[in-house]
Coordinates of C-alpha atoms and ligand atoms in Angstrom, one line a residue:
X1 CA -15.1 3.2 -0.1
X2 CA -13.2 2.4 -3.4
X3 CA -14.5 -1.4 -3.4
X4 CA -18.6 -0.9 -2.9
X5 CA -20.5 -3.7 -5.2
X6 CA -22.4 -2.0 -7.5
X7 CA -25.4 -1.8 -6.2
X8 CA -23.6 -0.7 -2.9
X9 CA -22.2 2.4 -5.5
X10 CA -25.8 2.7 -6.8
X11 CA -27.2 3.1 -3.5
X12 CA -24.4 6.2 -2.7
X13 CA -25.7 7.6 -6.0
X14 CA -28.6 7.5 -5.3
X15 CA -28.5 9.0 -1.5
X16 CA -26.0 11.6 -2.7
X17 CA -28.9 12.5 -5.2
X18 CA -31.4 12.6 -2.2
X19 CA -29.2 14.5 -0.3
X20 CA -28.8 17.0 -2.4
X21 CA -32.5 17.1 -3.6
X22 CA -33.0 18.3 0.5
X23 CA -29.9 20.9 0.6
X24 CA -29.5 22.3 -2.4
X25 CA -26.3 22.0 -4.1
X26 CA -24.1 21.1 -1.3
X27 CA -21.7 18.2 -1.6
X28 CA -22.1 14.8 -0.3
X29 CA -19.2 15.3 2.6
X30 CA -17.8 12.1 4.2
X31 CA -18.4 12.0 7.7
X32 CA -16.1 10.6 10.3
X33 CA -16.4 7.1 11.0
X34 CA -15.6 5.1 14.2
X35 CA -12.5 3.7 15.1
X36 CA -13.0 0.2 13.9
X37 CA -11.4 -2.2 16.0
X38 CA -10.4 -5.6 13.8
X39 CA -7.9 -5.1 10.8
X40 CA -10.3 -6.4 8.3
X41 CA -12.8 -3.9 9.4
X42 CA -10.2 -0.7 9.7
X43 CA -8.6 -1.6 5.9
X44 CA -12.2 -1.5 4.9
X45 CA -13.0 1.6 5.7
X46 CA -10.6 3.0 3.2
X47 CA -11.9 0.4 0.6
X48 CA -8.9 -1.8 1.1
X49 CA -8.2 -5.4 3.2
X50 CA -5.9 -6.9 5.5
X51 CA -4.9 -10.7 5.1
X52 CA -3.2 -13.3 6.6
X53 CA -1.3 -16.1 5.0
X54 CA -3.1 -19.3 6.3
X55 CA -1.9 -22.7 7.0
X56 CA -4.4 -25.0 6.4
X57 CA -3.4 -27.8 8.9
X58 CA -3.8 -25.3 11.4
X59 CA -7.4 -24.8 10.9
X60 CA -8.1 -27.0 13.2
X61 CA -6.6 -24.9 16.3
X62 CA -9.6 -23.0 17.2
X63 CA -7.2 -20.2 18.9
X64 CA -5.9 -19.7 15.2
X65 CA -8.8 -20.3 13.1
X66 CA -10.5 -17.6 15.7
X67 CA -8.3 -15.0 15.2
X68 CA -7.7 -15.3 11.6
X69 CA -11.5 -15.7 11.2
X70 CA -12.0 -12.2 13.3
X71 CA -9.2 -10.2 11.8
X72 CA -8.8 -10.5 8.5
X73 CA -11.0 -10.7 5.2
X74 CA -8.1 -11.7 2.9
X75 CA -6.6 -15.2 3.4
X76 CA -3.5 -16.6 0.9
X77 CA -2.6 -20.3 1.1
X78 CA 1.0 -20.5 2.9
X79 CA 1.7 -23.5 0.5
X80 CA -1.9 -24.9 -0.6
X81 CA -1.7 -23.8 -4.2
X82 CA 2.2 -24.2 -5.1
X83 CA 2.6 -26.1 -7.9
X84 CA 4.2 -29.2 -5.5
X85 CA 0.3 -29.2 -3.8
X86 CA -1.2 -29.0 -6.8
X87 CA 0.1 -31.2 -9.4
X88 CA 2.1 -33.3 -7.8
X89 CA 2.1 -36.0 -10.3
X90 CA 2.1 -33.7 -14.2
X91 CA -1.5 -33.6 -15.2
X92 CA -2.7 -35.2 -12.0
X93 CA -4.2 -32.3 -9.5
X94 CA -5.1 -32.3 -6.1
X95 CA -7.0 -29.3 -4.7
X96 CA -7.7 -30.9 -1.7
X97 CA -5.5 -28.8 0.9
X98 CA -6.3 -25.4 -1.4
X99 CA -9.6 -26.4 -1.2
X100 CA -10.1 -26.5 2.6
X101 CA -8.4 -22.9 2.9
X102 CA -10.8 -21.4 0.2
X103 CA -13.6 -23.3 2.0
X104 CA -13.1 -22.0 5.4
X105 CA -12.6 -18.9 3.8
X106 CA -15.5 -18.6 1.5
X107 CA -17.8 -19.9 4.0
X108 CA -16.6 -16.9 6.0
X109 CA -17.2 -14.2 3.2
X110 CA -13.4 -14.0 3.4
X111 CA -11.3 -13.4 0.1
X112 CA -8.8 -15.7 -1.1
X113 CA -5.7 -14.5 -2.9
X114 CA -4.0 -17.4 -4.8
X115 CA -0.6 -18.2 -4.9
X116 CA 1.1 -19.1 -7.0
X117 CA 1.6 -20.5 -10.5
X118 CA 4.9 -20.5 -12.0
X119 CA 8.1 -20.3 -9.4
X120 CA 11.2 -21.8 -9.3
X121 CA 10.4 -23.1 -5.7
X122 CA 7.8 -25.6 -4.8
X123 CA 7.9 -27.1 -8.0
X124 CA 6.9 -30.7 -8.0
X125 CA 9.4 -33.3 -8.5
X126 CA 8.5 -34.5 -12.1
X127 CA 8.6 -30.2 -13.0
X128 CA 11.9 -29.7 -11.4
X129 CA 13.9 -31.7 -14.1
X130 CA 12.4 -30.4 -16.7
X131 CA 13.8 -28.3 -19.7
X132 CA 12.5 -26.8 -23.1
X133 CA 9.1 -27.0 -24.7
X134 CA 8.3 -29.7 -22.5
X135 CA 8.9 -27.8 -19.3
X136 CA 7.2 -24.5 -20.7
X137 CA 4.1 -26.3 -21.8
X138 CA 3.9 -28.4 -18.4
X139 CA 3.7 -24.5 -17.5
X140 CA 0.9 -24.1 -19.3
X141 CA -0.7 -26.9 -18.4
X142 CA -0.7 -26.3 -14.6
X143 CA -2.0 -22.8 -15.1
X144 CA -4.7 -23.8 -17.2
X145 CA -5.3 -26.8 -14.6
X146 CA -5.2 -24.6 -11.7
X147 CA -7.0 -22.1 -12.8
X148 CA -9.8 -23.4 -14.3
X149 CA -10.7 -25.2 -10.9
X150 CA -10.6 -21.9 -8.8
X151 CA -12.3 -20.0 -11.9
X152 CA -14.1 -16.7 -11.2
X153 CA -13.5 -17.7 -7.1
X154 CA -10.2 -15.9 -6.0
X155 CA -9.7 -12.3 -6.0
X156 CA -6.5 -12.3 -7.2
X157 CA -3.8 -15.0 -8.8
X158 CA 0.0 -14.5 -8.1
X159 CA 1.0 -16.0 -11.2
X160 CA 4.9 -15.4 -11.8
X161 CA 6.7 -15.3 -8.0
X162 CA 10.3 -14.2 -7.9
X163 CA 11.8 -14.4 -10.9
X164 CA 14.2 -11.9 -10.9
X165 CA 18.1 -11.7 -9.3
X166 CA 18.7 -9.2 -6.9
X167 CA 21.0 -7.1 -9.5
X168 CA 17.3 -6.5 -11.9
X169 CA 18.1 -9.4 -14.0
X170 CA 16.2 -12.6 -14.7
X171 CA 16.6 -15.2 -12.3
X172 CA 18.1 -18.5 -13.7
X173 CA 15.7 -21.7 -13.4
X174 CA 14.1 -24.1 -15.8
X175 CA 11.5 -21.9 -16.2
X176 CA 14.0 -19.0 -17.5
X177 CA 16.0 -21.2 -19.3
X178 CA 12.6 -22.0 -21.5
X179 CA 12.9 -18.2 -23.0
X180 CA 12.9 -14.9 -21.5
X181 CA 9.0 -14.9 -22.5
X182 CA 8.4 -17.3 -20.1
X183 CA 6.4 -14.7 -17.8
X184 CA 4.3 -13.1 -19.9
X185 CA 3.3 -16.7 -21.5
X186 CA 2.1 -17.2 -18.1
X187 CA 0.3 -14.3 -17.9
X188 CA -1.5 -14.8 -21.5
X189 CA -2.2 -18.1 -20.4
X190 CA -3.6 -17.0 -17.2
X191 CA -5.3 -14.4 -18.5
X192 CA -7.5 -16.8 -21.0
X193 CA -8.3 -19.4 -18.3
X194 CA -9.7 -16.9 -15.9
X195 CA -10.4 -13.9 -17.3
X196 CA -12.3 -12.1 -13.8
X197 CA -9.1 -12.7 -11.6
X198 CA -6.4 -10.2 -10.9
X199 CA -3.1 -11.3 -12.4
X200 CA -0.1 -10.6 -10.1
X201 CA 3.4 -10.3 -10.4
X202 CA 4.5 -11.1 -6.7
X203 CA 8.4 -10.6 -5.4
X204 CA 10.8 -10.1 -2.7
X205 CA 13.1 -7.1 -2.2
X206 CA 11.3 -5.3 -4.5
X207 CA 10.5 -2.4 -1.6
X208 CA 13.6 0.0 -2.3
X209 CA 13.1 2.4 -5.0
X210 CA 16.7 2.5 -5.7
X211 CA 17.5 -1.1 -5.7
X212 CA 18.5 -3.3 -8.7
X213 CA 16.3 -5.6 -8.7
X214 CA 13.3 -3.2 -8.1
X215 CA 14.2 -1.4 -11.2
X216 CA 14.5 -4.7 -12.7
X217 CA 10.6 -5.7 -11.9
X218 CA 9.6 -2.2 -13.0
X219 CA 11.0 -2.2 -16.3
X220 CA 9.0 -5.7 -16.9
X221 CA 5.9 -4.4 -15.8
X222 CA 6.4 -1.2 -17.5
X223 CA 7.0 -3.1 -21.1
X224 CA 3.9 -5.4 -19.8
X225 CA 2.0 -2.7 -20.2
X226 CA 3.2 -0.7 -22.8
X227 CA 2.6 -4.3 -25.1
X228 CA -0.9 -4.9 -23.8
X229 CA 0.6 -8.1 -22.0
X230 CA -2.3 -8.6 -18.8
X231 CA -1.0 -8.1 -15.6
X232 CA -3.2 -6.1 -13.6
X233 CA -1.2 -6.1 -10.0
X234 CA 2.6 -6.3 -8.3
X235 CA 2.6 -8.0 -4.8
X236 CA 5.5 -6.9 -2.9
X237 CA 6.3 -9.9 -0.6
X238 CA 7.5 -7.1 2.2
X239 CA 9.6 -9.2 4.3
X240 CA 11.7 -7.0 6.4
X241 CA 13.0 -10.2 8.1
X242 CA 15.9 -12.3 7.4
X243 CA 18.2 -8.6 7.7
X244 CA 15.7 -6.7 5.0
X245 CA 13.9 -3.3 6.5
X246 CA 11.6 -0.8 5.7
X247 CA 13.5 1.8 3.1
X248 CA 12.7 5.2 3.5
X249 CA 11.5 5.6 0.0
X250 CA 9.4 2.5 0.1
X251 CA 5.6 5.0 -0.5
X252 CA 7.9 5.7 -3.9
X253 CA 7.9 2.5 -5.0
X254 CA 4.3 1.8 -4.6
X255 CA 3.0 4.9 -6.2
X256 CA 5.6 4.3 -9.1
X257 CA 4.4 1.2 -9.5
X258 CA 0.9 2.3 -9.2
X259 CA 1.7 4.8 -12.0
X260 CA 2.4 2.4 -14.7
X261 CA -1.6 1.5 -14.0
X262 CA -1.7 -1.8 -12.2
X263 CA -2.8 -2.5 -8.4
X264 CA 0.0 -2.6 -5.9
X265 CA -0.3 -5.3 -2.4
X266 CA 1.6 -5.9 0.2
X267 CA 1.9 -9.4 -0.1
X268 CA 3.8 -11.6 2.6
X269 CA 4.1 -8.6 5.2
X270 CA 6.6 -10.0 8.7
X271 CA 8.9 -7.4 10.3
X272 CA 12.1 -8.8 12.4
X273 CA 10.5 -8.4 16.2
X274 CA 7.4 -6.7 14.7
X275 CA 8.9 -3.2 15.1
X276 CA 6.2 -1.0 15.7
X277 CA 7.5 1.9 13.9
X278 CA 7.7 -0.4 10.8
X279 CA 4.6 -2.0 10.9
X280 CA 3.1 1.5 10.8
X281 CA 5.6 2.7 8.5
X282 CA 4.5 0.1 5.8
X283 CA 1.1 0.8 6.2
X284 CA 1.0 4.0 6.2
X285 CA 2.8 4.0 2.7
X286 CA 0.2 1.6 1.8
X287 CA -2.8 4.1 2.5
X288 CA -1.3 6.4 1.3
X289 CA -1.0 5.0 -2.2
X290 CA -4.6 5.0 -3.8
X291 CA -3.8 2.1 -5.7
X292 CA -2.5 -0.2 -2.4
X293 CA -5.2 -2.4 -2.6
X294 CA -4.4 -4.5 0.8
X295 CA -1.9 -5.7 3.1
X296 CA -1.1 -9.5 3.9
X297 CA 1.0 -10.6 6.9
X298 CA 2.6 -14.0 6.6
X299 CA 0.8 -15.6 9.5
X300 CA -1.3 -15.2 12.3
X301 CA 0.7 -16.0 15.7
X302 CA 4.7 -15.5 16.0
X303 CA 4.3 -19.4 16.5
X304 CA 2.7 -19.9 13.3
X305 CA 5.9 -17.7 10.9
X306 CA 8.0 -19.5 8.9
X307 CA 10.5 -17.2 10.8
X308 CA 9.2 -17.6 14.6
X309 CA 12.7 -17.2 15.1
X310 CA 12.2 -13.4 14.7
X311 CA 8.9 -13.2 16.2
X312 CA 7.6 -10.8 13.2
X313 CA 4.1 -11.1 13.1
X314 CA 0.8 -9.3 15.0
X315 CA 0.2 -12.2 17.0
X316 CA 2.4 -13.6 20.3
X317 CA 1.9 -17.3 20.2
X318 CA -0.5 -17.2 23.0
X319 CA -2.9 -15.4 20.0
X320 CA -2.3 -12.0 21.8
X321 CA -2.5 -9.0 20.0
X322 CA 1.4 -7.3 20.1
X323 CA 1.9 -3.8 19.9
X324 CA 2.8 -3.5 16.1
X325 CA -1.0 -4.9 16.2
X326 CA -2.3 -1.7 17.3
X327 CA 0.3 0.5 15.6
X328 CA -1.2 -1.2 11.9
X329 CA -4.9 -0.8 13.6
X330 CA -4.1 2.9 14.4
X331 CA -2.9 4.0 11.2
X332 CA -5.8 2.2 8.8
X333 CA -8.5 3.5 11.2
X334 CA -6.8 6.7 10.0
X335 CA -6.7 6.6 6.8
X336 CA -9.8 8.1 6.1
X337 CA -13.6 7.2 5.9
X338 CA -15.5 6.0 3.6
X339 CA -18.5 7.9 3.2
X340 CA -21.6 7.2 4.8
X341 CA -25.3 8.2 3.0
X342 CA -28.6 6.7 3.5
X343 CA -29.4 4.1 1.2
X344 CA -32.9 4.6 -0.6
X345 CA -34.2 2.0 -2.5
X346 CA -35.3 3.2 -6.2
X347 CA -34.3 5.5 -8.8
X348 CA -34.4 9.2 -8.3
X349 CA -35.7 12.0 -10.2
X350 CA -33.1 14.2 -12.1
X351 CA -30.6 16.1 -9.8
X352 CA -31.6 20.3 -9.4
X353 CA -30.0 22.5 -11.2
X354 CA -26.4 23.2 -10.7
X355 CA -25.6 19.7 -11.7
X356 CA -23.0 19.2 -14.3
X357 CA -23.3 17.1 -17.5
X358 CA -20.5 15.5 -19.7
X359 CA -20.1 17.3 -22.7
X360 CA -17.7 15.8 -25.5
X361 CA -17.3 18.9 -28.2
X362 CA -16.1 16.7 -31.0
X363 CA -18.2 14.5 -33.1
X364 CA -16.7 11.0 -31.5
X365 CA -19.1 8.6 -31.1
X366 CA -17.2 7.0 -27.9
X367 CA -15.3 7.6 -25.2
X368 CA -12.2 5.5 -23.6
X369 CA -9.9 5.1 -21.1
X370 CA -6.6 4.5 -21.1
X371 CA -4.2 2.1 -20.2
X372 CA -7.0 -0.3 -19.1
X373 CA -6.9 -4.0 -19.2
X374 CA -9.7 -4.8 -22.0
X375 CA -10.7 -8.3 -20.3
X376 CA -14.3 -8.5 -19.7
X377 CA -15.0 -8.0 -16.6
X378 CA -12.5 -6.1 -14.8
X379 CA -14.2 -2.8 -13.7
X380 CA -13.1 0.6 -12.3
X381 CA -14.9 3.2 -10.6
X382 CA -15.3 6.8 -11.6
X383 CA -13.9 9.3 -9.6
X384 CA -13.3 13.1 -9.9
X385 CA -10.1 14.9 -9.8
X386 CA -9.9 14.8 -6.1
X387 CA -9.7 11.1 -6.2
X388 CA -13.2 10.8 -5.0
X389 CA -15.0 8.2 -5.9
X390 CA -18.7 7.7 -8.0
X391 CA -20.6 8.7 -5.0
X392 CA -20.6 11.7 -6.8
X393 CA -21.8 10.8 -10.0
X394 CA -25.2 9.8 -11.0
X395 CA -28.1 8.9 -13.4
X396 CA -30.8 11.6 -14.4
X397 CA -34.0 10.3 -15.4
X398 CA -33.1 10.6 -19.1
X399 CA -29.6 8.4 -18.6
X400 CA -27.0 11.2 -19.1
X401 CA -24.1 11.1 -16.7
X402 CA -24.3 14.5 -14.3
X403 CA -22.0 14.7 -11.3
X404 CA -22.9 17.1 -8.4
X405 CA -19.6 18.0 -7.4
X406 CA -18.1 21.4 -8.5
X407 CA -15.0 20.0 -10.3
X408 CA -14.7 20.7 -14.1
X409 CA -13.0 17.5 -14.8
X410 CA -13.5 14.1 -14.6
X411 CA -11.1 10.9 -14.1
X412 CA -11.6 7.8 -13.7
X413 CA -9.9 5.2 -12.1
X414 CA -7.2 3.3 -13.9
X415 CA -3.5 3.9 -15.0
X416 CA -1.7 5.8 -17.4
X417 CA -1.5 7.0 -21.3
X418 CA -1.6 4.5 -23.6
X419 CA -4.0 1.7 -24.9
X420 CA -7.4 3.0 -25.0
X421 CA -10.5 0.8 -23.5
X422 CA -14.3 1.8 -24.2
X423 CA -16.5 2.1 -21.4
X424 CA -18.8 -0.4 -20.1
X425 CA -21.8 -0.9 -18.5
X426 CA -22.6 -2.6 -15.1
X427 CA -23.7 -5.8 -17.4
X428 CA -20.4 -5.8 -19.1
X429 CA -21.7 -4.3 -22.1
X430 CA -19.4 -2.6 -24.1
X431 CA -20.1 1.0 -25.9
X432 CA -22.6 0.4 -28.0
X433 CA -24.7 1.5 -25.3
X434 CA -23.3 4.8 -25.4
X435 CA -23.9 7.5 -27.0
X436 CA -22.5 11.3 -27.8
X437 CA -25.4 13.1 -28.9
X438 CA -25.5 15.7 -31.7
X439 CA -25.3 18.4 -28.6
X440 CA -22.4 16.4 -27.2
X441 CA -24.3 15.0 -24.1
X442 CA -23.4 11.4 -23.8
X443 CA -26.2 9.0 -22.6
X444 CA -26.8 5.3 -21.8
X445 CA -29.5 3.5 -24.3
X446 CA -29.6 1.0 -21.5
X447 CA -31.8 1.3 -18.6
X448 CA -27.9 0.2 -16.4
X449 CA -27.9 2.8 -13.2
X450 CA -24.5 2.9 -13.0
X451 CA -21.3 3.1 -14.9
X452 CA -18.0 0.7 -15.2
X453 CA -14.9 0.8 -17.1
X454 CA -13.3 -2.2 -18.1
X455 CA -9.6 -1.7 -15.7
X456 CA -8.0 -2.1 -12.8
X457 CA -9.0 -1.1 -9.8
X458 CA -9.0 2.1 -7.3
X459 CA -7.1 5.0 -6.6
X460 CA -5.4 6.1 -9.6
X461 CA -6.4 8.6 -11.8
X462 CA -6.4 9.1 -15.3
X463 CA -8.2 11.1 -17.8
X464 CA -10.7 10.4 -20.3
X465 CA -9.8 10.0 -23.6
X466 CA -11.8 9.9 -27.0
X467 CA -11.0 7.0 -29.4
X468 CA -8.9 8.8 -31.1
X469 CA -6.8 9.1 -28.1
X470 CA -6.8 12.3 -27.5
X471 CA -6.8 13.7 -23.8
X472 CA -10.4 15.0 -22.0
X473 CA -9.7 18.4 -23.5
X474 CA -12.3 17.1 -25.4
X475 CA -14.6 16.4 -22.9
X476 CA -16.0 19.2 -20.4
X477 CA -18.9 19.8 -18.1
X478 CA -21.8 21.9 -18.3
X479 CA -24.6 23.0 -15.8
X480 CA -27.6 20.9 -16.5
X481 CA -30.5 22.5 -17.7
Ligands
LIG501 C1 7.1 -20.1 2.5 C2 6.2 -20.7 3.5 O1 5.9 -19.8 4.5 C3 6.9 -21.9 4.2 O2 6.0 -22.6 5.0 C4 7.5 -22.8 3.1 O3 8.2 -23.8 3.7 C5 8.3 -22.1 2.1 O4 7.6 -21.0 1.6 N1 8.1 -16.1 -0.6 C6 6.9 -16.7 -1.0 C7 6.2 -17.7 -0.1 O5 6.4 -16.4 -2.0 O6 5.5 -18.6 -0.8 C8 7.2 -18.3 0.9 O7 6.4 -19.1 1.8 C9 8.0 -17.3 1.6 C10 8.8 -16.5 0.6

């Protein structure tokens, strides 16, 4: 329920409004949904997806293009977008193979996750021996060059992949040895040429709390964000093959992660033997994380892993579901509903009373959130304290904000303490089309039915701040009316 378009968010404000025009005051409950009985469809009803890595010379094998097609609504290129596909001569690019997994995807309303930009594997012959400025601006180059041809088409972009040792320090290669500001050149750079993607830092043996090189990721991401450098996600590969396995503490890692107000995936997902118990394990740490936005196995069919050897993926290689399938299905048809409401078609008429309003009692003339990525374009829901999303809040005829549910406080979506963002509008507008009122009511001047904040996306909370930074103790609801 965290990833509704907006007008599919408008539509559950608008039946939650109905609803409660009919009973009164009551909540908008969620109700139980079915069982659903694909991956896609089970991650989805908990707002979240489940991919597949896709090899796009087996597209042609309808037994594999028919499962990944059924089962999954994320797809990641296996080797389509490494650098070596795509540049393989420097500035000469070649999207052809990328091209025909985003296709196939695309045409199937199926996302695409790209990967990746800037690795010390993969790299094209010409890149491999290169050194200095000349190397770090190749760098550029291929980002910019990559990028711009998938533009606003790919959910997300692993930009940086494994760049750090197992001990937490950086990993030597050319790239490295251009300046330990390598990565976050990448992620400027990425940031400016698409500006709507995701921008991942993606890694191995990251899974362990207490590992070195865990702590070592963290502290990067950490001074990413306390410097305002974009990164809005950390894909952890998960491979609990080649003699890696699920650690104990592994929800710990994602919700620390989580906390320092980026998006958390599990990224290349195969388990030695596909051990049930893991395959749940990992997924149930994933839903239980608000801000695990989806899981990714590395292949379809044990015949199709770059480790068959361990036949670790969901698949046999006669395309039959094993049992770690149904221990994933299981736990993600568990992981809670999203809700369901009727949809009605056009604005409704102020809540009843017993609504709430947002009040601000000092005299600033906007409100922010912080910690959010400022790039127009990137959107988080509203949720209240409970972690429930905007289904709850709505538009009155006269454009103030009220929320039916009995909380007194209000978060939002988004990470932790720091940088302040204003609120948007559906449009992308910024502020200006907010206002705090002399009585401290705060209204859109724009006719936009529902409300965005520039961010990441879903699951964690954080408060509302003023411009001035100070907490939401300056903000409190009200009854309406
Ligand atoms: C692997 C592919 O699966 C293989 O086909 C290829 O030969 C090597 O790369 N981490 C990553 C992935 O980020 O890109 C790697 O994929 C597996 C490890």
């Amino acid at each position: 329920m965290r990833r509704l378009t907006r007008h599919g968010r408008y539509r559950l404000a608008v039946a939650a409004a109905s609803a409660l025009a009919v009973v009164g005051a009551a909540l908008v409950v969620p109700s139980l949904a079915q069982a659903a009985s694909t991956l896609g469809a089970a991650a989805t009803q908990s707002g979240r997806y489940f991919g597949t890595a896709i090899a796009g010379g087996r597209l042609g094998d309808s037994a594999y293009s028919t499962i990944a097609a059924r089962e999954f609504n994320m797809v990641t290129a296996e080797n389509e977008m490494k650098p070596d596909a795509t540049e393989p001569q420097q500035n000469v690019f070649n999207f052809t193979a990328g091209d025909q997994i985003y296709n196939w995807a695309n045409s199937r309303g199926i996302k695409v996750r790209g990967h990746t930009l800037a690795w010390h594997s993969q790299q094209p012959g010409w890149m491999q021996n290169m050194s200095g400025s000349t190397l770090r601006n190749a760098m550029i180059n291929h980002i910019n060059g990559v990028m711009g041809h998938y533009r606003g088409k790919l959910a997300a972009w692993d930009v940086v992949n494994e760049a750090f040792n197992e001990d937490g320090s950086r990993r030597q290669s050319n790239l490295q040895a251009t300046g330990n500001d390598w990565i976050e050149v990448a992620f400027r750079t990425a940031r400016a040429a698409d500006p709507s993607v995701k921008l991942c830092y993606n890694d191995y043996n990251i899974e362990n709390w207490s590992y070195g090189k865990t702590q070592g990721v963290y502290r990067m991401i950490q001074d990413f964000r306390s410097r305002g450098v974009p990164i809005d996600c950390v894909g952890l590969q998960t491979h609990f093959t080649g003699g890696s396995s699920l650690p104990g503490n592994f929800q710990t890692t994602l919700s620390s992660f989580a906390a320092l107000g980026v998006d958390v995936a599990l990224t290349e997902v195969d388990v030695t033997n596909a051990s049930t118990t893991q395959y749940a394990g990992l997924t149930q740490a994933c839903v239980n994380v608000p801000r695990c936005i989806g899981i990714t196995v590395w292949g379809v069919r044990d015949s199709d892993s770059w480790r068959s050897n361990e036949s670790p993926l969901l698949f046999d290689g006669g395309g039959n579901k094993k049992a770690a399938y149904t221990s994933v299905l299981n736990v993600l048809n568990g992981a809670g509903p999203a809700p369901t409401g009727t949809p009605t078609p056009t604005p409704t008429t102020p809540p009843p009373g017993g609504a709430n309003r947002i009040v601000g009692s000092q005299s600033g003339r906007c409100i922010d959130v912080p910690n959010s990525s400022r790039t127009n374009g990137t959107r988080v829901q509203l949720y209240d304290c409970h972690g429930q999303t905007n289904q709850q809040w709505t538009w009155t005829a006269n454009r103030q904000l009220t929320v039916y549910a009995g909380s007194m406080c209000l978060d939002a979506a988004g990470s932790g303490n720091s940088a302040a963002v204003q609120i948007y509008s559906c449009n992308g507008q910024a502020n200006q089309q907010w206002n705090v009122n002399s009585n401290g009511t705060i209204t859109g001047v724009q006719s936009g039915r529902c409300l965005d904040v520039w961010g990441t996306a879903n699951g964690q909370q954080v408060q509302i701040y003023d411009c001035n930074g100070q907490a939401n103790q300056q903000f409190r609801l009200v009854p309406v009316g």
